[in-house]
């Protein structure tokens, strides 16, 4: 018997991994976070699977489900929105599984921050603009953020920031970001990325509060901030430059014969 923590992705049922979908089709018990995982995702499940929405359950009740599956010796999928490693509250479940002697495995998923970037076809990292992506949130009722990681402190880096669970705190977040980022910094809000009712706002730190209706972005919203979101940023990576060589590509002077001396011994960042 095993528990599989599976990333469901941001919402669209075809954004789960092949491995995740296969496991959903195999197991006889599925626990899923009903507030963030759409029911259409459950179409990947076998018809006789027991499907349990964890939105109504506390940790002890979820543990009771795992114990029941253990007694029946059946595998379980615990479906988490996006990727289970990010704000998934998986660690406390794993501690309990350890105590019960139940094995588990994690199957990654498409996180909502990349889904939000895809909604506006943004590249979050641009040479000389920002090469760093900060995934963060503000303190909520359930989880406190360490002071060293406050938005005001992180903003000092002026990196690309992806702010989870941010909607209800928009005013304070914008004020803290403006301590360091210029007012012209692009801001994107994506509500329910990849769901049929996805909504997108694109503006700047100076305009976002005026141009968005209060409360309209409270739930399931990803906030992206940073100069890299500016489509006008013109600096290009050398990676695909015709003069740039790396281990997997050599410049051919003679079209039939690559010159070995041109093969750089250094492996630079290589994208597939
Ligand atoms: C508890 S966290 C789970 C994050 C998830 N593990 C992930 O990797 O995306 C919930 C927050 O993730 C963000 N989120 C999850 N799904 C989203 C989506 N489809 N569109 C926009 N934001 C989403 C929102 O900020 C939401 O408040």
Tab-separated table of C-alpha atoms and ligand atoms in Angstrom:
chain	number	residue	atom	x	y	z
A	1	UNK	CA	0.000	0.000	0.000
A	2	UNK	CA	1.301	3.439	-0.918
A	3	UNK	CA	0.159	7.076	-0.917
A	4	UNK	CA	0.957	9.125	-4.023
A	5	UNK	CA	1.010	12.897	-3.578
A	6	UNK	CA	0.136	13.983	-7.082
A	7	UNK	CA	0.301	17.509	-8.489
A	8	UNK	CA	-2.969	18.137	-10.317
A	9	UNK	CA	-1.635	21.247	-12.065
A	10	UNK	CA	-3.394	24.622	-12.065
A	11	UNK	CA	-6.856	23.441	-13.116
A	12	UNK	CA	-7.163	22.384	-16.758
A	13	UNK	CA	-7.690	18.600	-16.640
A	14	UNK	CA	-5.115	18.025	-19.385
A	15	UNK	CA	-2.380	19.787	-17.433
A	16	UNK	CA	-1.830	16.908	-15.039
A	17	UNK	CA	1.258	14.803	-15.892
A	18	UNK	CA	0.847	11.488	-17.715
A	19	UNK	CA	2.151	9.752	-14.597
A	20	UNK	CA	-0.380	11.537	-12.389
A	21	UNK	CA	-3.273	10.666	-14.716
A	22	UNK	CA	-2.145	7.032	-14.906
A	23	UNK	CA	-2.047	6.778	-11.118
A	24	UNK	CA	-5.511	8.343	-10.871
A	25	UNK	CA	-6.728	5.628	-13.215
A	26	UNK	CA	-5.143	2.914	-11.065
A	27	UNK	CA	-5.976	3.641	-7.428
A	28	UNK	CA	-9.152	2.870	-5.497
A	29	UNK	CA	-9.069	5.888	-3.164
A	30	UNK	CA	-8.502	9.527	-4.146
A	31	UNK	CA	-8.308	12.427	-1.724
A	32	UNK	CA	-8.464	15.796	-3.461
A	33	UNK	CA	-8.523	19.453	-2.453
A	34	UNK	CA	-11.975	20.302	-3.817
A	35	UNK	CA	-11.526	24.074	-3.443
A	36	UNK	CA	-8.646	24.136	-5.944
A	37	UNK	CA	-8.882	20.924	-7.969
A	38	UNK	CA	-11.731	20.961	-10.515
A	39	UNK	CA	-14.093	17.988	-10.494
A	40	UNK	CA	-13.365	17.431	-14.231
A	41	UNK	CA	-9.914	16.301	-13.107
A	42	UNK	CA	-11.602	13.307	-11.496
A	43	UNK	CA	-12.556	11.997	-14.933
A	44	UNK	CA	-9.087	10.413	-14.920
A	45	UNK	CA	-10.181	8.200	-11.974
A	46	UNK	CA	-11.422	4.639	-12.292
A	47	UNK	CA	-15.205	4.441	-12.069
A	48	UNK	CA	-15.271	2.545	-8.774
A	49	UNK	CA	-12.740	4.751	-6.966
A	50	UNK	CA	-13.762	6.330	-3.680
A	51	UNK	CA	-13.306	10.095	-4.092
A	52	UNK	CA	-12.980	12.199	-0.963
A	53	UNK	CA	-12.972	16.012	-0.953
A	54	UNK	CA	-10.518	17.083	1.752
A	55	UNK	CA	-11.968	20.627	1.919
A	56	UNK	CA	-14.268	19.406	4.711
A	57	UNK	CA	-11.688	17.265	6.523
A	58	UNK	CA	-9.132	18.121	9.199
A	59	UNK	CA	-5.779	16.366	9.330
A	60	UNK	CA	-6.960	13.647	11.722
A	61	UNK	CA	-9.879	12.803	9.439
A	62	UNK	CA	-7.515	12.599	6.468
A	63	UNK	CA	-5.262	10.336	8.512
A	64	UNK	CA	-8.257	8.118	9.194
A	65	UNK	CA	-8.705	7.724	5.409
A	66	UNK	CA	-5.062	6.660	5.046
A	67	UNK	CA	-5.489	4.180	7.896
A	68	UNK	CA	-8.590	2.737	6.253
A	69	UNK	CA	-6.708	2.326	2.956
A	70	UNK	CA	-3.854	0.696	4.867
A	71	UNK	CA	-6.272	-1.782	6.449
A	72	UNK	CA	-7.674	-2.590	2.980
A	73	UNK	CA	-4.166	-2.615	1.465
A	74	UNK	CA	-5.110	-0.250	-1.383
A	75	UNK	CA	-3.070	2.577	-2.925
A	76	UNK	CA	-4.212	6.174	-2.519
A	77	UNK	CA	-3.735	9.306	-4.615
A	78	UNK	CA	-3.678	12.541	-2.643
A	79	UNK	CA	-4.322	15.147	-5.314
A	80	UNK	CA	-2.899	18.617	-4.642
A	81	UNK	CA	-3.386	21.712	-6.759
A	82	UNK	CA	-0.386	22.852	-8.802
A	83	UNK	CA	2.734	21.213	-7.447
A	84	UNK	CA	2.454	19.515	-4.042
A	85	UNK	CA	5.799	20.962	-2.903
A	86	UNK	CA	4.488	24.539	-2.875
A	87	UNK	CA	2.100	25.533	-0.077
A	88	UNK	CA	0.746	21.999	-0.210
A	89	UNK	CA	0.791	21.239	3.532
A	90	UNK	CA	2.224	17.861	2.600
A	91	UNK	CA	4.929	17.724	5.294
A	92	UNK	CA	2.438	17.203	8.130
A	93	UNK	CA	0.681	14.449	6.188
A	94	UNK	CA	4.014	12.750	5.503
A	95	UNK	CA	4.940	12.877	9.192
A	96	UNK	CA	1.724	11.028	10.003
A	97	UNK	CA	2.299	8.498	7.237
A	98	UNK	CA	5.816	7.905	8.613
A	99	UNK	CA	4.307	7.227	12.027
A	100	UNK	CA	1.849	4.756	10.477
A	101	UNK	CA	4.603	3.051	8.482
A	102	UNK	CA	2.898	3.941	5.166
A	103	UNK	CA	5.155	4.495	2.133
A	104	UNK	CA	4.637	7.536	-0.080
A	105	UNK	CA	5.890	9.124	-3.265
A	106	UNK	CA	5.485	12.558	-4.854
A	107	UNK	CA	4.504	13.167	-8.478
A	108	UNK	CA	5.213	16.792	-9.421
A	109	UNK	CA	2.721	19.061	-11.151
A	110	UNK	CA	2.513	22.313	-13.113
A	111	UNK	CA	2.462	25.064	-10.523
A	112	UNK	CA	0.095	28.011	-10.760
A	113	UNK	CA	2.960	30.491	-11.073
A	114	UNK	CA	4.054	29.011	-14.399
A	115	UNK	CA	0.419	28.644	-15.472
A	116	UNK	CA	-0.069	32.357	-14.736
A	117	UNK	CA	3.058	33.220	-16.733
A	118	UNK	CA	1.714	31.160	-19.627
A	119	UNK	CA	-1.613	33.026	-19.481
A	120	UNK	CA	0.228	36.205	-20.500
A	121	UNK	CA	2.976	34.420	-22.502
A	122	UNK	CA	5.577	35.877	-20.158
A	123	UNK	CA	9.142	34.749	-19.625
A	124	UNK	CA	9.889	35.304	-15.954
A	125	UNK	CA	13.666	35.426	-16.392
A	126	UNK	CA	15.342	37.825	-18.800
A	127	UNK	CA	19.092	38.433	-19.158
A	128	UNK	CA	20.255	41.574	-17.348
A	129	UNK	CA	16.677	42.277	-16.221
A	130	UNK	CA	16.047	39.496	-13.723
A	131	UNK	CA	17.480	36.009	-13.462
A	132	UNK	CA	15.751	35.244	-10.207
A	133	UNK	CA	12.193	34.204	-9.466
A	134	UNK	CA	10.932	34.598	-5.919
A	135	UNK	CA	7.924	32.479	-4.945
A	136	UNK	CA	6.333	33.918	-1.864
A	137	UNK	CA	3.166	34.838	-0.037
A	138	UNK	CA	2.067	37.086	2.805
A	139	UNK	CA	1.141	35.776	6.230
A	140	UNK	CA	-2.319	34.284	6.401
A	141	UNK	CA	-4.454	32.891	9.188
A	142	UNK	CA	-3.058	29.385	8.650
A	143	UNK	CA	0.636	30.122	8.068
A	144	UNK	CA	2.977	32.893	9.176
A	145	UNK	CA	5.778	34.167	6.919
A	146	UNK	CA	9.151	34.782	8.652
A	147	UNK	CA	9.934	38.513	8.959
A	148	UNK	CA	13.155	38.061	6.967
A	149	UNK	CA	10.948	37.049	4.031
A	150	UNK	CA	8.509	39.938	4.196
A	151	UNK	CA	7.480	41.399	0.835
A	152	UNK	CA	9.162	44.678	1.815
A	153	UNK	CA	12.502	42.887	2.307
A	154	UNK	CA	12.252	40.642	-0.735
A	155	UNK	CA	11.313	43.628	-2.884
A	156	UNK	CA	14.814	45.036	-2.375
A	157	UNK	CA	16.068	42.468	-4.934
A	158	UNK	CA	13.728	43.799	-7.646
A	159	UNK	CA	13.626	40.230	-8.973
A	160	UNK	CA	10.577	38.680	-10.619
A	161	UNK	CA	8.139	37.872	-7.843
A	162	UNK	CA	5.259	35.389	-7.904
A	163	UNK	CA	3.006	36.081	-4.967
A	164	UNK	CA	0.605	33.314	-3.934
A	165	UNK	CA	-2.506	33.768	-1.789
A	166	UNK	CA	-2.181	37.501	-2.319
A	167	UNK	CA	-5.642	38.750	-3.350
A	168	UNK	CA	-7.043	39.886	0.004
A	169	UNK	CA	-3.768	41.694	0.807
A	170	UNK	CA	-3.293	43.514	-2.484
A	171	UNK	CA	-3.199	47.026	-1.000
A	172	UNK	CA	-0.487	46.223	1.545
A	173	UNK	CA	1.516	44.146	-0.963
A	174	UNK	CA	1.520	46.969	-3.506
A	175	UNK	CA	2.607	49.476	-0.824
A	176	UNK	CA	5.486	47.193	0.238
A	177	UNK	CA	6.579	46.520	-3.338
A	178	UNK	CA	6.644	50.249	-4.088
A	179	UNK	CA	9.289	50.702	-1.393
A	180	UNK	CA	11.803	49.295	-3.916
A	181	UNK	CA	10.314	48.676	-7.352
A	182	UNK	CA	9.680	51.692	-9.628
A	183	UNK	CA	6.006	52.614	-10.077
A	184	UNK	CA	6.230	51.621	-13.745
A	185	UNK	CA	6.996	47.972	-12.838
A	186	UNK	CA	4.606	45.606	-14.619
A	187	UNK	CA	2.054	43.712	-12.515
A	188	UNK	CA	-0.038	40.783	-13.716
A	189	UNK	CA	-2.927	39.224	-11.826
A	190	UNK	CA	-4.292	35.904	-13.023
A	191	UNK	CA	-7.457	34.507	-11.478
A	192	UNK	CA	-7.928	30.758	-11.950
A	193	UNK	CA	-5.231	30.312	-14.572
A	194	UNK	CA	-6.215	27.649	-17.156
A	195	UNK	CA	-9.808	27.326	-15.819
A	196	UNK	CA	-12.636	28.208	-18.220
A	197	UNK	CA	-13.342	31.385	-16.196
A	198	UNK	CA	-9.705	32.548	-16.110
A	199	UNK	CA	-9.344	36.363	-15.806
A	200	UNK	CA	-6.221	38.436	-16.376
A	201	UNK	CA	-5.244	41.957	-15.380
A	202	UNK	CA	-2.079	43.584	-16.674
A	203	UNK	CA	-0.934	46.981	-15.443
A	204	UNK	CA	1.750	48.528	-13.281
A	205	UNK	CA	2.399	49.043	-9.594
A	206	UNK	CA	1.125	52.601	-10.014
A	207	UNK	CA	-2.159	51.555	-11.625
A	208	UNK	CA	-3.102	48.154	-10.220
A	209	UNK	CA	-5.112	49.384	-7.234
A	210	UNK	CA	-7.046	51.981	-9.231
A	211	UNK	CA	-7.758	49.676	-12.127
A	212	UNK	CA	-8.917	46.582	-10.257
A	213	UNK	CA	-12.138	46.238	-8.328
A	214	UNK	CA	-11.593	45.509	-4.653
A	215	UNK	CA	-12.397	41.894	-3.819
A	216	UNK	CA	-12.516	40.752	-7.452
A	217	UNK	CA	-9.139	39.034	-7.117
A	218	UNK	CA	-9.456	37.633	-3.599
A	219	UNK	CA	-9.550	33.932	-4.411
A	220	UNK	CA	-7.204	31.697	-6.442
A	221	UNK	CA	-5.182	34.575	-7.833
A	222	UNK	CA	-1.522	34.637	-8.759
A	223	UNK	CA	0.281	37.977	-8.721
A	224	UNK	CA	3.350	38.363	-10.915
A	225	UNK	CA	5.563	41.419	-10.525
A	226	UNK	CA	8.806	42.534	-12.111
A	227	UNK	CA	10.499	44.245	-15.028
A	228	UNK	CA	10.901	40.897	-16.829
A	229	UNK	CA	7.154	40.996	-17.545
A	230	UNK	CA	7.753	44.001	-19.780
A	231	UNK	CA	7.554	42.617	-23.315
A	232	UNK	CA	9.618	45.624	-24.460
A	233	UNK	CA	12.710	44.499	-22.519
A	234	UNK	CA	15.063	43.923	-25.441
A	235	UNK	CA	18.119	42.202	-23.941
A	236	UNK	CA	18.457	38.716	-25.423
A	237	UNK	CA	20.221	35.643	-24.090
A	238	UNK	CA	23.291	34.553	-26.087
A	239	UNK	CA	22.131	30.975	-25.830
A	240	UNK	CA	20.715	30.821	-29.340
A	241	UNK	CA	23.042	33.388	-30.866
A	242	UNK	CA	24.670	31.953	-33.997
A	243	UNK	CA	28.158	32.786	-32.650
A	244	UNK	CA	27.639	31.161	-29.262
A	245	UNK	CA	28.944	27.614	-28.956
A	246	UNK	CA	28.379	25.084	-26.245
A	247	UNK	CA	28.706	21.378	-25.774
A	248	UNK	CA	25.633	20.604	-27.837
A	249	UNK	CA	26.131	23.060	-30.668
A	250	UNK	CA	29.252	23.989	-32.610
A	251	UNK	CA	29.707	26.827	-35.075
A	252	UNK	CA	30.320	25.301	-38.514
A	253	UNK	CA	32.775	27.326	-40.621
A	254	UNK	CA	33.105	24.582	-43.195
A	255	UNK	CA	29.533	23.419	-43.595
A	256	UNK	CA	30.555	19.738	-43.682
A	257	UNK	CA	33.156	19.750	-40.952
A	258	UNK	CA	32.777	21.206	-37.468
A	259	UNK	CA	36.071	22.437	-36.050
A	260	UNK	CA	36.837	20.698	-32.744
A	261	UNK	CA	38.638	23.746	-31.376
A	262	UNK	CA	35.351	25.589	-31.505
A	263	UNK	CA	33.631	23.223	-29.176
A	264	UNK	CA	33.520	25.063	-25.908
A	265	UNK	CA	34.666	22.897	-23.040
A	266	UNK	CA	32.470	24.813	-20.709
A	267	UNK	CA	28.914	23.662	-20.395
A	268	UNK	CA	26.829	26.809	-20.306
A	269	UNK	CA	23.174	26.814	-19.426
A	270	UNK	CA	21.532	24.603	-22.015
A	271	UNK	CA	17.864	24.702	-22.663
A	272	UNK	CA	16.080	21.909	-24.439
B	1	LIG	C1	-2.553	26.634	-1.210
B	1	LIG	S1	-1.782	27.444	-2.545
B	1	LIG	C2	-1.430	26.055	-3.569
B	1	LIG	C3	-0.376	26.331	-4.603
B	1	LIG	C4	-0.132	25.150	-5.517
B	1	LIG	N1	0.505	24.051	-4.809
B	1	LIG	C5	0.688	25.510	-6.756
B	1	LIG	O1	1.779	24.953	-6.954
B	1	LIG	O2	0.199	26.333	-7.550
B	1	LIG	C6	-3.163	28.203	-3.304
B	1	LIG	C7	-2.775	29.476	-4.048
B	1	LIG	O3	-2.104	29.133	-5.247
B	1	LIG	C8	-2.474	30.036	-6.270
B	1	LIG	N2	-3.205	29.291	-7.299
B	1	LIG	C9	-3.504	27.965	-7.318
B	1	LIG	N3	-4.125	27.629	-8.476
B	1	LIG	C10	-4.200	28.765	-9.189
B	1	LIG	C11	-4.696	29.080	-10.486
B	1	LIG	N4	-5.244	28.142	-11.271
B	1	LIG	N5	-4.609	30.361	-10.924
B	1	LIG	C12	-4.052	31.315	-10.149
B	1	LIG	N6	-3.554	31.093	-8.933
B	1	LIG	C13	-3.624	29.835	-8.455
B	1	LIG	C14	-3.350	31.112	-5.634
B	1	LIG	O4	-2.481	32.137	-5.188
B	1	LIG	C15	-3.933	30.344	-4.488
B	1	LIG	O5	-4.376	31.248	-3.483
